[in-house]
Amino acid sequence: MADFHQKINMSEKRTELSTIGEFGLIERISAQTVHYQSGTQLGIGDDAAVLEIPQGEQLLVSTDMLAEGIHFDLGFTPLHLLGYKAVAVNLSDIAAMNAIPRQIVISLALSNRFSIEAIDALYLGINQACKEYNVDLVGGDTTTSRAGLIISITALGSQVPEKIVKRSGAKVGDLICVSGDLGAAYMGLQILSREKKVFEVDPDMQPELKEDHAYLIQRQLKAEARTDIVHELAEIGVVPNAMIDISDGLASELLHIAKSSNVGIQIFEDKLPIENLTRLAASDFGLSPITCALNGGEDYELLFTVPQSDFEKVKKMEDVSIIGVIREAASGKKLVLRSDQVIEITAQGWTHF
Ligand code: ADP
Ligand code: MG
């Protein structure tokens, strides 16, 4: 965690990209690339990559674009963590289909503000994520940008058709499950934004990042894809009826499942997995921890529904909470509070009756 506590300071050394040019940069990226997948027949270096998917499996493709100033702030995001996160959030989409991520391609738009050392830091994180998730970087594109940095990643995965899980398969009576904990990444962002403001007012002031905040900041800066949950589900023989990853907040993703599956939702406040650190930070900022969990976003946890017959199996999953039940569409989308009061789940927040 030590790196989160230091003032973010890009590498001292600065070598202009123009000294090696686009081809030099691609060679540099290629030299650092390691393959883990036997299906990768040809990676970076030709006009296209050549890939093989396991027999009987279908190919899954997902893409995401991250723009500086919109999706990330280089004022408090170290480039290696940005690289790691950019890969992880894409793999999260493949995991959300209950599929195994296998390859990625990366397109970059760079301004001359970025040195070779900065690109090295970005790819250090990208390669670290590839290693962590057993995924191969097999190509990409590089172009110049007038201003900010843009990273576009396409992830490829595969799975047998019977195990591919969509948003549309939830059935009345299904248990609603979520991995990990919610709201922490949002609180991490609040803390980073606050410290950055202090920093802008007084450049000599070091951002004050308390040890307590380390977990929250890590959840914001170093997102992880829950591919481990996909493997665990396979091991215990559970194929969810519906699944989605939580990028925009639990509420929004629940509404996606409800709409795609044409069902209602009932979740319970006392079942929501919210860390104590998240609760404490929320109260510091005068926010409700429930709002953070429902609408915070960037948790990259998996939200899935399973038939009640899988209850015993899912109950044993260490990092999974059962938070509610799928109801008939006519019963609406509801959050039951500890007080027994019932609240309508909305994407923008939550409104009392
Ligand atoms: P082309 O002119 O055919 O588009 P490029 O010169 O753009 O070829 O790319 C050469 C090789 O380098 C290709 O294999 C491409 O996939 C790979 N590549 C280009 N940019 C990147 C990048 N930013 N990250 C990873 N691979 C890249
Ligand atoms: Mg190209």
XYZ file of C-alpha atoms and ligand atoms in Angstrom:
381
model
C 0.000 0.000 0.000
C 3.015 2.262 0.453
C 2.726 3.613 -3.088
C -0.707 5.079 -2.329
C 0.743 7.168 0.457
C 3.401 8.872 -1.585
C 2.762 11.991 -3.526
C 2.278 10.739 -7.050
C 5.352 11.631 -8.928
C 5.890 10.367 -12.434
C 9.308 8.923 -13.122
C 12.146 11.457 -12.734
C 13.577 10.556 -16.105
C 11.801 11.732 -19.219
C 12.553 10.380 -22.664
C 10.443 11.765 -25.494
C 8.436 9.210 -27.485
C 9.810 10.740 -30.682
C 13.236 9.251 -29.887
C 11.962 5.722 -30.632
C 8.911 6.459 -32.799
C 5.761 4.377 -33.176
C 7.542 1.237 -34.392
C 10.080 1.475 -31.596
C 7.256 1.780 -29.103
C 5.458 -1.274 -30.489
C 8.696 -3.274 -30.355
C 9.166 -2.186 -26.770
C 5.614 -3.253 -25.866
C 6.007 -6.542 -27.705
C 9.290 -7.350 -25.942
C 7.574 -7.071 -22.533
C 4.642 -9.285 -23.507
C 4.298 -12.817 -22.110
C 1.718 -15.375 -23.321
C -0.178 -17.634 -20.914
C -2.882 -19.005 -23.227
C -2.193 -22.007 -25.443
C -4.870 -20.686 -27.814
C -2.730 -17.680 -28.706
C -1.099 -18.791 -31.950
C 0.196 -15.386 -33.003
C 0.336 -12.179 -30.975
C 1.713 -8.662 -31.574
C 3.722 -8.073 -34.734
C 1.612 -9.014 -37.730
C -1.469 -7.500 -39.332
C -3.747 -9.546 -37.099
C -3.467 -11.932 -34.175
C -4.334 -15.611 -34.684
C -6.318 -17.234 -31.886
C -7.859 -20.591 -31.228
C -10.717 -21.151 -28.801
C -11.214 -24.467 -27.001
C -13.356 -26.911 -28.961
C -17.067 -26.599 -28.317
C -16.765 -23.115 -26.801
C -18.156 -19.851 -28.100
C -16.214 -16.613 -28.421
C -17.204 -13.624 -26.235
C -16.106 -10.092 -27.088
C -16.386 -6.936 -25.012
C -14.852 -3.490 -25.384
C -14.491 -0.410 -23.192
C -13.004 3.006 -23.712
C -11.455 5.108 -20.948
C -10.890 8.818 -21.512
C -8.671 11.032 -19.361
C -10.665 13.548 -17.364
C -13.847 11.501 -17.817
C -13.010 8.042 -16.504
C -9.726 8.697 -14.722
C -7.778 11.585 -13.286
C -4.013 11.425 -13.697
C -3.795 13.927 -10.826
C -4.185 11.027 -8.426
C -3.968 7.881 -10.543
C -0.524 6.313 -10.953
C -0.154 5.093 -14.544
C 0.659 1.496 -13.632
C -2.565 1.239 -11.618
C -4.488 2.828 -14.481
C -3.111 0.146 -16.828
C -4.067 -2.574 -14.372
C -7.560 -1.191 -13.870
C -8.188 -0.673 -17.588
C -7.549 -4.385 -18.149
C -9.452 -5.529 -15.043
C -12.659 -3.637 -15.879
C -12.741 -5.243 -19.324
C -12.137 -8.727 -17.959
C -14.951 -8.056 -15.491
C -17.381 -7.890 -18.431
C -16.224 -11.296 -19.685
C -16.490 -12.719 -16.135
C -20.017 -11.289 -15.923
C -20.992 -13.657 -18.768
C -19.569 -16.554 -16.725
C -16.831 -16.881 -19.352
C -13.054 -17.213 -19.138
C -11.108 -14.194 -20.426
C -8.270 -15.218 -22.750
C -6.901 -12.328 -24.805
C -7.017 -8.530 -25.005
C -6.137 -5.901 -27.583
C -5.325 -2.332 -26.561
C -5.659 0.892 -28.525
C -4.013 4.040 -27.250
C -4.268 7.690 -28.201
C -1.331 9.572 -26.688
C -0.261 13.193 -26.626
C 3.417 14.180 -26.588
C 2.947 14.857 -22.874
C 3.556 11.123 -22.389
C 7.161 10.030 -22.180
C 8.531 6.544 -22.804
C 8.780 6.140 -19.025
C 5.078 6.963 -18.661
C 4.105 4.379 -21.317
C 6.379 1.851 -19.610
C 4.517 2.466 -16.334
C 1.151 2.033 -18.076
C 2.239 -1.253 -19.666
C 3.778 -2.447 -16.409
C 0.273 -2.403 -14.946
C -1.259 -3.886 -18.093
C 1.235 -6.760 -18.043
C 0.737 -7.266 -14.316
C -3.014 -7.657 -14.880
C -2.402 -10.044 -17.810
C -0.279 -12.209 -15.519
C -2.779 -12.042 -12.661
C -5.679 -13.086 -14.905
C -3.834 -15.395 -17.329
C -4.701 -13.241 -20.281
C -2.583 -12.466 -23.362
C -2.053 -9.037 -24.885
C -2.187 -9.902 -28.600
C -2.362 -6.556 -30.383
C -3.608 -3.026 -30.523
C -3.209 0.308 -32.202
C -1.323 3.450 -31.336
C -2.174 6.952 -32.448
C -1.548 10.557 -31.473
C -3.963 12.669 -29.488
C -4.026 16.477 -29.207
C -4.715 16.452 -25.527
C -5.547 13.629 -23.153
C -4.875 9.929 -22.950
C -7.478 7.515 -24.311
C -7.276 3.789 -23.693
C -9.578 1.394 -25.479
C -9.401 -2.273 -24.567
C -11.197 -5.183 -26.204
C -11.338 -8.417 -24.238
C -11.926 -11.852 -25.743
C -13.145 -14.820 -23.766
C -14.740 -18.183 -24.273
C -17.176 -20.582 -22.660
C -19.351 -23.565 -23.573
C -22.797 -22.293 -24.666
C -24.624 -23.964 -21.733
C -22.587 -21.975 -19.214
C -22.837 -18.529 -20.782
C -24.961 -16.387 -18.445
C -26.967 -13.387 -19.647
C -28.793 -10.612 -17.834
C -32.101 -11.972 -19.082
C -32.316 -15.348 -17.339
C -33.491 -14.433 -13.812
C -36.546 -16.436 -12.637
C -39.123 -15.640 -9.974
C -37.919 -17.187 -6.698
C -34.193 -16.949 -7.580
C -31.817 -15.854 -4.844
C -29.988 -12.602 -5.585
C -26.278 -12.887 -4.794
C -23.378 -10.462 -4.846
C -19.649 -11.032 -4.455
C -17.332 -8.967 -2.243
C -18.420 -5.696 -0.669
C -20.060 -2.570 -2.056
C -19.526 1.172 -1.922
C -15.813 1.130 -1.024
C -14.547 2.205 -4.466
C -16.896 5.187 -4.404
C -15.670 6.248 -0.964
C -12.090 5.826 -2.225
C -12.876 8.250 -5.043
C -14.378 10.762 -2.604
C -11.232 10.632 -0.478
C -8.890 10.985 -3.462
C -10.900 13.918 -4.846
C -10.871 15.664 -1.470
C -7.123 15.250 -1.058
C -6.539 16.450 -4.591
C -8.482 19.644 -3.870
C -6.346 20.275 -0.790
C -3.287 19.640 -2.918
C -4.419 22.128 -5.576
C -4.912 24.862 -2.973
C -1.548 24.277 -1.323
C 0.969 22.430 -3.498
C 3.320 21.943 -0.523
C 0.716 20.031 1.367
C 1.041 16.245 1.096
C -2.268 14.486 0.478
C -3.407 13.101 3.796
C -4.157 9.453 3.116
C -4.889 7.742 6.413
C -4.101 4.040 6.806
C -7.850 3.503 7.358
C -8.415 4.842 3.899
C -5.935 2.511 2.220
C -8.547 -0.176 1.573
C -11.012 2.302 0.080
C -8.384 3.923 -2.134
C -7.183 0.551 -3.287
C -10.744 -0.402 -4.219
C -10.912 2.739 -6.374
C -7.466 2.640 -7.967
C -6.814 -1.092 -8.278
C -10.058 -2.640 -9.471
C -10.117 -6.426 -9.722
C -12.235 -8.618 -11.994
C -13.948 -11.448 -10.110
C -12.792 -14.238 -12.398
C -12.216 -16.205 -9.175
C -15.995 -16.312 -8.667
C -16.463 -17.732 -12.190
C -13.996 -20.517 -11.339
C -15.600 -21.115 -7.940
C -19.082 -21.389 -9.471
C -17.717 -23.966 -11.928
C -16.116 -25.944 -9.087
C -19.314 -26.153 -7.050
C -21.401 -26.882 -10.133
C -23.553 -23.751 -10.141
C -24.566 -21.920 -13.327
C -26.381 -18.693 -12.394
C -29.633 -17.896 -14.195
C -28.581 -14.259 -14.685
C -25.406 -12.278 -14.069
C -23.993 -8.768 -14.507
C -20.937 -6.963 -13.129
C -21.404 -3.945 -10.883
C -19.798 -1.037 -12.680
C -22.449 1.652 -12.158
C -23.754 0.684 -8.724
C -25.893 -2.140 -7.380
C -29.197 -0.307 -8.002
C -28.518 0.303 -11.664
C -27.394 -3.302 -12.271
C -30.431 -4.715 -10.420
C -32.649 -2.632 -12.677
C -30.843 -4.037 -15.743
C -31.524 -7.600 -14.597
C -35.139 -6.736 -13.759
C -35.705 -5.181 -17.178
C -33.887 -7.846 -19.222
C -35.510 -10.715 -17.304
C -38.899 -9.012 -16.874
C -38.955 -9.667 -13.122
C -39.253 -7.766 -9.841
C -36.573 -7.352 -7.173
C -36.637 -7.520 -3.387
C -33.395 -6.875 -1.516
C -32.754 -6.333 2.183
C -30.682 -3.568 3.755
C -29.327 -5.828 6.489
C -27.957 -8.250 3.870
C -25.988 -5.666 1.888
C -22.236 -6.321 2.182
C -20.790 -2.974 3.296
C -17.402 -2.841 5.058
C -17.132 -0.931 8.303
C -14.429 1.275 6.757
C -16.927 2.244 4.053
C -19.571 3.079 6.684
C -17.097 5.210 8.658
C -15.901 7.109 5.593
C -19.486 7.637 4.404
C -20.428 9.158 7.737
C -17.320 11.394 7.493
C -18.635 12.734 4.199
C -22.223 12.999 5.440
C -23.356 10.259 3.052
C -25.579 7.269 3.681
C -23.643 4.003 3.361
C -26.696 2.492 1.633
C -26.598 5.201 -1.028
C -22.879 4.473 -1.546
C -23.551 0.744 -1.908
C -26.541 1.249 -4.234
C -25.252 4.053 -6.400
C -21.518 4.333 -5.837
C -20.271 2.259 -8.708
C -16.897 0.921 -9.790
C -17.081 -2.002 -7.372
C -16.653 -4.508 -10.242
C -18.266 -7.212 -8.149
C -20.538 -9.834 -9.713
C -24.292 -9.712 -9.176
C -26.042 -12.980 -10.033
C -29.196 -14.957 -9.412
C -29.439 -18.686 -8.714
C -32.409 -21.031 -8.232
C -33.287 -21.704 -4.579
C -32.134 -25.297 -5.043
C -28.552 -23.933 -5.144
C -28.937 -22.232 -1.737
C -26.708 -24.664 0.208
C -23.923 -24.417 -2.382
C -23.987 -20.641 -2.643
C -24.216 -20.218 1.134
C -20.816 -21.914 1.393
C -19.148 -19.461 -1.008
C -16.910 -17.418 1.250
C -17.046 -14.067 -0.503
C -20.660 -14.129 -1.676
C -23.692 -12.611 0.089
C -27.310 -13.479 -0.576
C -29.047 -10.106 -0.562
C -32.560 -10.803 -1.772
C -35.047 -12.623 -3.973
C -36.370 -12.261 -7.523
C -40.122 -11.461 -7.455
C -42.885 -11.123 -10.040
C -42.452 -8.037 -12.243
C -45.686 -6.554 -10.864
C -44.258 -6.380 -7.332
C -41.691 -3.782 -8.406
C -38.074 -3.218 -7.401
C -37.851 -2.880 -3.644
C -35.319 -2.404 -0.863
C -36.532 -3.490 2.589
C -34.877 -1.371 5.285
C -33.929 -2.607 8.766
C -36.945 -0.645 10.025
C -39.178 -2.752 7.687
C -39.848 0.366 5.675
C -39.883 -0.417 1.947
C -38.134 1.801 -0.582
C -38.331 1.811 -4.366
C -34.966 1.139 -6.016
C -34.098 3.768 -8.611
C -30.943 4.228 -10.631
C -30.327 7.833 -9.551
C -30.739 7.321 -5.857
C -33.522 6.149 -3.679
C -36.772 7.909 -2.996
C -39.097 7.436 -0.067
C -42.759 6.760 -0.724
P -1.078 -1.743 -38.780
O -0.431 -0.642 -39.548
O -1.260 -3.019 -39.551
O -2.306 -1.302 -38.039
P 0.494 -1.314 -36.465
O 1.818 -0.733 -36.816
O -0.557 -0.425 -35.946
O -0.012 -2.165 -37.690
O 0.728 -2.469 -35.399
C 1.746 -3.408 -35.510
C 1.541 -4.501 -34.509
O 1.608 -3.968 -33.199
C 0.176 -5.161 -34.609
O 0.345 -6.528 -34.276
C -0.648 -4.454 -33.572
O -1.668 -5.290 -33.107
C 0.408 -4.175 -32.494
N 0.155 -2.938 -31.711
C 0.059 -1.659 -32.157
N -0.151 -0.788 -31.166
C -0.216 -1.533 -30.021
C -0.435 -1.222 -28.657
N -0.656 0.037 -28.217
N -0.441 -2.241 -27.749
C -0.254 -3.515 -28.166
N -0.033 -3.864 -29.434
C -0.022 -2.899 -30.369
Mg -2.526 -0.031 -36.460
